[in-house]
PDB file of N, CA and C in Angstrom:
ATOM      1  N   MET A   1      82.206 -68.951  61.498  1.00 69.00           N
ATOM      2  CA  MET A   1      81.505 -67.696  61.280  1.00 69.00           C
ATOM      3  C   MET A   1      82.467 -66.547  61.541  1.00 69.00           C
ATOM      4  N   ASN A   2      82.573 -65.626  60.602  1.00 78.00           N
ATOM      5  CA  ASN A   2      83.428 -64.449  60.746  1.00 78.00           C
ATOM      6  C   ASN A   2      82.576 -63.256  61.138  1.00 78.00           C
ATOM      7  N   LEU A   3      82.962 -62.592  62.212  1.00 77.00           N
ATOM      8  CA  LEU A   3      82.271 -61.384  62.649  1.00 77.00           C
ATOM      9  C   LEU A   3      83.042 -60.168  62.157  1.00 77.00           C
ATOM     10  N   HIS A   4      82.333 -59.207  61.647  1.00 73.00           N
ATOM     11  CA  HIS A   4      82.949 -57.983  61.164  1.00 73.00           C
ATOM     12  C   HIS A   4      82.624 -56.859  62.125  1.00 73.00           C
ATOM     13  N   LYS A   5      83.642 -56.123  62.507  1.00 73.00           N
ATOM     14  CA  LYS A   5      83.438 -54.986  63.406  1.00 73.00           C
ATOM     15  C   LYS A   5      83.004 -53.773  62.595  1.00 73.00           C
ATOM     16  N   LEU A   6      82.067 -53.026  63.139  1.00 63.00           N
ATOM     17  CA  LEU A   6      81.616 -51.792  62.514  1.00 63.00           C
ATOM     18  C   LEU A   6      82.497 -50.643  62.968  1.00 63.00           C
ATOM     19  N   GLU A   7      82.805 -49.753  62.062  1.00 66.00           N
ATOM     20  CA  GLU A   7      83.560 -48.568  62.437  1.00 66.00           C
ATOM     21  C   GLU A   7      82.632 -47.616  63.185  1.00 66.00           C
ATOM     22  N   LEU A   8      83.169 -46.972  64.192  1.00 65.00           N
ATOM     23  CA  LEU A   8      82.372 -46.072  65.018  1.00 65.00           C
ATOM     24  C   LEU A   8      82.565 -44.611  64.615  1.00 65.00           C
ATOM     25  N   SER A   9      82.853 -44.365  63.368  1.00 62.00           N
ATOM     26  CA  SER A   9      83.091 -43.005  62.906  1.00 62.00           C
ATOM     27  C   SER A   9      82.004 -42.570  61.934  1.00 62.00           C
ATOM     28  N   SER A  10      80.810 -42.371  62.427  1.00 56.00           N
ATOM     29  CA  SER A  10      79.684 -41.996  61.573  1.00 56.00           C
ATOM     30  C   SER A  10      79.328 -40.518  61.694  1.00 56.00           C
ATOM     31  N   VAL A  11      80.269 -39.699  62.115  1.00 61.00           N
ATOM     32  CA  VAL A  11      79.992 -38.274  62.296  1.00 61.00           C
ATOM     33  C   VAL A  11      79.560 -37.641  60.984  1.00 61.00           C
ATOM     34  N   ASP A  12      80.245 -37.936  59.896  1.00 70.00           N
ATOM     35  CA  ASP A  12      79.882 -37.346  58.607  1.00 70.00           C
ATOM     36  C   ASP A  12      78.473 -37.744  58.199  1.00 70.00           C
ATOM     37  N   GLY A  13      78.098 -39.009  58.422  1.00 73.00           N
ATOM     38  CA  GLY A  13      76.750 -39.467  58.108  1.00 73.00           C
ATOM     39  C   GLY A  13      75.713 -38.758  58.952  1.00 73.00           C
ATOM     40  N   THR A  14      76.044 -38.516  60.210  1.00 76.00           N
ATOM     41  CA  THR A  14      75.131 -37.812  61.100  1.00 76.00           C
ATOM     42  C   THR A  14      74.932 -36.378  60.631  1.00 76.00           C
ATOM     43  N   LYS A  15      76.004 -35.731  60.227  1.00 79.00           N
ATOM     44  CA  LYS A  15      75.895 -34.354  59.725  1.00 79.00           C
ATOM     45  C   LYS A  15      75.020 -34.304  58.486  1.00 79.00           C
ATOM     46  N   LEU A  16      75.185 -35.285  57.603  1.00 80.00           N
ATOM     47  CA  LEU A  16      74.354 -35.327  56.398  1.00 80.00           C
ATOM     48  C   LEU A  16      72.888 -35.523  56.749  1.00 80.00           C
ATOM     49  N   ASN A  17      72.602 -36.397  57.704  1.00 83.00           N
ATOM     50  CA  ASN A  17      71.224 -36.643  58.112  1.00 83.00           C
ATOM     51  C   ASN A  17      70.601 -35.402  58.743  1.00 83.00           C
ATOM     52  N   LEU A  18      71.338 -34.710  59.593  1.00 83.00           N
ATOM     53  CA  LEU A  18      70.816 -33.500  60.223  1.00 83.00           C
ATOM     54  C   LEU A  18      70.596 -32.400  59.187  1.00 83.00           C
ATOM     55  N   GLU A  19      71.483 -32.308  58.208  1.00 86.00           N
ATOM     56  CA  GLU A  19      71.306 -31.303  57.157  1.00 86.00           C
ATOM     57  C   GLU A  19      70.058 -31.602  56.334  1.00 86.00           C
ATOM     58  N   ALA A  20      69.823 -32.870  56.017  1.00 88.00           N
ATOM     59  CA  ALA A  20      68.624 -33.253  55.265  1.00 88.00           C
ATOM     60  C   ALA A  20      67.371 -32.975  56.094  1.00 88.00           C
ATOM     61  N   LEU A  21      67.422 -33.281  57.367  1.00 88.00           N
ATOM     62  CA  LEU A  21      66.284 -33.022  58.244  1.00 88.00           C
ATOM     63  C   LEU A  21      66.015 -31.527  58.342  1.00 88.00           C
ATOM     64  N   TYR A  22      67.078 -30.721  58.405  1.00 89.00           N
ATOM     65  CA  TYR A  22      66.924 -29.270  58.448  1.00 89.00           C
ATOM     66  C   TYR A  22      66.217 -28.764  57.187  1.00 89.00           C
ATOM     67  N   GLN A  23      66.543 -29.343  56.048  1.00 90.00           N
ATOM     68  CA  GLN A  23      65.912 -28.933  54.806  1.00 90.00           C
ATOM     69  C   GLN A  23      64.411 -29.229  54.811  1.00 90.00           C
ATOM     70  N   ILE A  24      64.006 -30.286  55.510  1.00 92.00           N
ATOM     71  CA  ILE A  24      62.599 -30.688  55.542  1.00 92.00           C
ATOM     72  C   ILE A  24      61.838 -29.961  56.645  1.00 92.00           C
ATOM     73  N   VAL A  25      62.424 -29.917  57.849  1.00 90.00           N
ATOM     74  CA  VAL A  25      61.735 -29.360  59.029  1.00 90.00           C
ATOM     75  C   VAL A  25      62.642 -28.329  59.695  1.00 90.00           C
ATOM     76  N   TYR A  26      62.872 -27.220  59.000  1.00 85.00           N
ATOM     77  CA  TYR A  26      63.783 -26.211  59.542  1.00 85.00           C
ATOM     78  C   TYR A  26      63.282 -25.587  60.835  1.00 85.00           C
ATOM     79  N   SER A  27      61.982 -25.616  61.082  1.00 91.00           N
ATOM     80  CA  SER A  27      61.450 -25.010  62.306  1.00 91.00           C
ATOM     81  C   SER A  27      61.780 -25.836  63.547  1.00 91.00           C
ATOM     82  N   GLY A  28      62.293 -27.036  63.359  1.00 91.00           N
ATOM     83  CA  GLY A  28      62.671 -27.888  64.499  1.00 91.00           C
ATOM     84  C   GLY A  28      64.094 -27.637  64.966  1.00 91.00           C
ATOM     85  N   PHE A  29      64.765 -26.640  64.364  1.00 93.00           N
ATOM     86  CA  PHE A  29      66.145 -26.332  64.709  1.00 93.00           C
ATOM     87  C   PHE A  29      66.258 -24.917  65.237  1.00 93.00           C
ATOM     88  N   THR A  30      67.297 -24.671  65.982  1.00 93.00           N
ATOM     89  CA  THR A  30      67.627 -23.332  66.441  1.00 93.00           C
ATOM     90  C   THR A  30      69.144 -23.200  66.388  1.00 93.00           C
ATOM     91  N   GLU A  31      69.651 -22.014  66.605  1.00 93.00           N
ATOM     92  CA  GLU A  31      71.090 -21.809  66.630  1.00 93.00           C
ATOM     93  C   GLU A  31      71.546 -21.628  68.064  1.00 93.00           C
ATOM     94  N   ALA A  32      72.720 -22.168  68.362  1.00 93.00           N
ATOM     95  CA  ALA A  32      73.301 -22.036  69.692  1.00 93.00           C
ATOM     96  C   ALA A  32      74.786 -21.751  69.534  1.00 93.00           C
ATOM     97  N   LYS A  33      75.337 -20.996  70.471  1.00 94.00           N
ATOM     98  CA  LYS A  33      76.754 -20.676  70.428  1.00 94.00           C
ATOM     99  C   LYS A  33      77.542 -21.807  71.074  1.00 94.00           C
ATOM    100  N   ASP A  34      78.552 -22.294  70.375  1.00 91.00           N
ATOM    101  CA  ASP A  34      79.434 -23.330  70.904  1.00 91.00           C
ATOM    102  C   ASP A  34      80.275 -22.700  72.009  1.00 91.00           C
ATOM    103  N   GLU A  35      80.246 -23.271  73.213  1.00 92.00           N
ATOM    104  CA  GLU A  35      80.949 -22.693  74.353  1.00 92.00           C
ATOM    105  C   GLU A  35      82.464 -22.710  74.170  1.00 92.00           C
ATOM    106  N   LYS A  36      82.981 -23.688  73.444  1.00 92.00           N
ATOM    107  CA  LYS A  36      84.431 -23.794  73.261  1.00 92.00           C
ATOM    108  C   LYS A  36      84.952 -22.860  72.178  1.00 92.00           C
ATOM    109  N   THR A  37      84.256 -22.809  71.036  1.00 93.00           N
ATOM    110  CA  THR A  37      84.749 -22.032  69.892  1.00 93.00           C
ATOM    111  C   THR A  37      84.070 -20.686  69.736  1.00 93.00           C
ATOM    112  N   GLY A  38      82.888 -20.520  70.319  1.00 94.00           N
ATOM    113  CA  GLY A  38      82.140 -19.277  70.175  1.00 94.00           C
ATOM    114  C   GLY A  38      81.369 -19.182  68.878  1.00 94.00           C
ATOM    115  N   GLU A  39      81.469 -20.207  68.029  1.00 94.00           N
ATOM    116  CA  GLU A  39      80.774 -20.199  66.752  1.00 94.00           C
ATOM    117  C   GLU A  39      79.317 -20.614  66.924  1.00 94.00           C
ATOM    118  N   LEU A  40      78.460 -20.083  66.046  1.00 94.00           N
ATOM    119  CA  LEU A  40      77.060 -20.493  66.038  1.00 94.00           C
ATOM    120  C   LEU A  40      76.937 -21.816  65.302  1.00 94.00           C
ATOM    121  N   ARG A  41      76.075 -22.676  65.813  1.00 90.00           N
ATOM    122  CA  ARG A  41      75.819 -23.955  65.149  1.00 90.00           C
ATOM    123  C   ARG A  41      74.345 -24.280  65.275  1.00 90.00           C
ATOM    124  N   ARG A  42      73.845 -25.100  64.358  1.00 90.00           N
ATOM    125  CA  ARG A  42      72.445 -25.519  64.400  1.00 90.00           C
ATOM    126  C   ARG A  42      72.287 -26.671  65.379  1.00 90.00           C
ATOM    127  N   VAL A  43      71.237 -26.594  66.190  1.00 88.00           N
ATOM    128  CA  VAL A  43      70.919 -27.669  67.111  1.00 88.00           C
ATOM    129  C   VAL A  43      69.427 -27.963  67.024  1.00 88.00           C
ATOM    130  N   VAL A  44      69.042 -29.191  67.354  1.00 87.00           N
ATOM    131  CA  VAL A  44      67.637 -29.579  67.351  1.00 87.00           C
ATOM    132  C   VAL A  44      66.973 -28.979  68.578  1.00 87.00           C
ATOM    133  N   LYS A  45      65.813 -28.374  68.377  1.00 88.00           N
ATOM    134  CA  LYS A  45      65.070 -27.789  69.495  1.00 88.00           C
ATOM    135  C   LYS A  45      64.572 -28.887  70.412  1.00 88.00           C
ATOM    136  N   GLY A  46      64.615 -28.634  71.707  1.00 82.00           N
ATOM    137  CA  GLY A  46      64.068 -29.562  72.685  1.00 82.00           C
ATOM    138  C   GLY A  46      62.602 -29.270  72.918  1.00 82.00           C
ATOM    139  N   ASN A  47      61.905 -30.240  73.493  1.00 72.00           N
ATOM    140  CA  ASN A  47      60.479 -30.025  73.762  1.00 72.00           C
ATOM    141  C   ASN A  47      60.229 -29.639  75.205  1.00 72.00           C
ATOM    142  N   GLY A  48      61.275 -29.510  76.014  1.00 63.00           N
ATOM    143  CA  GLY A  48      61.107 -29.058  77.387  1.00 63.00           C
ATOM    144  C   GLY A  48      60.617 -30.106  78.358  1.00 63.00           C
ATOM    145  N   SER A  49      60.504 -31.348  77.950  1.00 57.00           N
ATOM    146  CA  SER A  49      60.003 -32.383  78.862  1.00 57.00           C
ATOM    147  C   SER A  49      61.094 -33.369  79.249  1.00 57.00           C
ATOM    148  N   HIS A  50      62.251 -32.831  79.595  1.00 53.00           N
ATOM    149  CA  HIS A  50      63.355 -33.687  80.017  1.00 53.00           C
ATOM    150  C   HIS A  50      63.136 -34.148  81.451  1.00 53.00           C
ATOM    151  N   SER A  51      63.327 -35.419  81.694  1.00 50.00           N
ATOM    152  CA  SER A  51      63.222 -35.925  83.068  1.00 50.00           C
ATOM    153  C   SER A  51      64.558 -36.534  83.444  1.00 50.00           C
ATOM    154  N   ARG A  52      65.142 -36.021  84.496  1.00 48.00           N
ATOM    155  CA  ARG A  52      66.450 -36.522  84.937  1.00 48.00           C
ATOM    156  C   ARG A  52      66.356 -37.137  86.289  1.00 48.00           C
TER     157      ARG A  52
END
């Protein structure tokens, strides 16, 4: 049996999925400033029920 390793570089696929989701449910996103670059980027809104 030959096992094939999966590549762990799915960033582009993730960006495509988030862009498609934004097109469907734009109200679930907000903009946030990237602390490193200072650029605005879209992020998924949280629901405020984080438990740590």
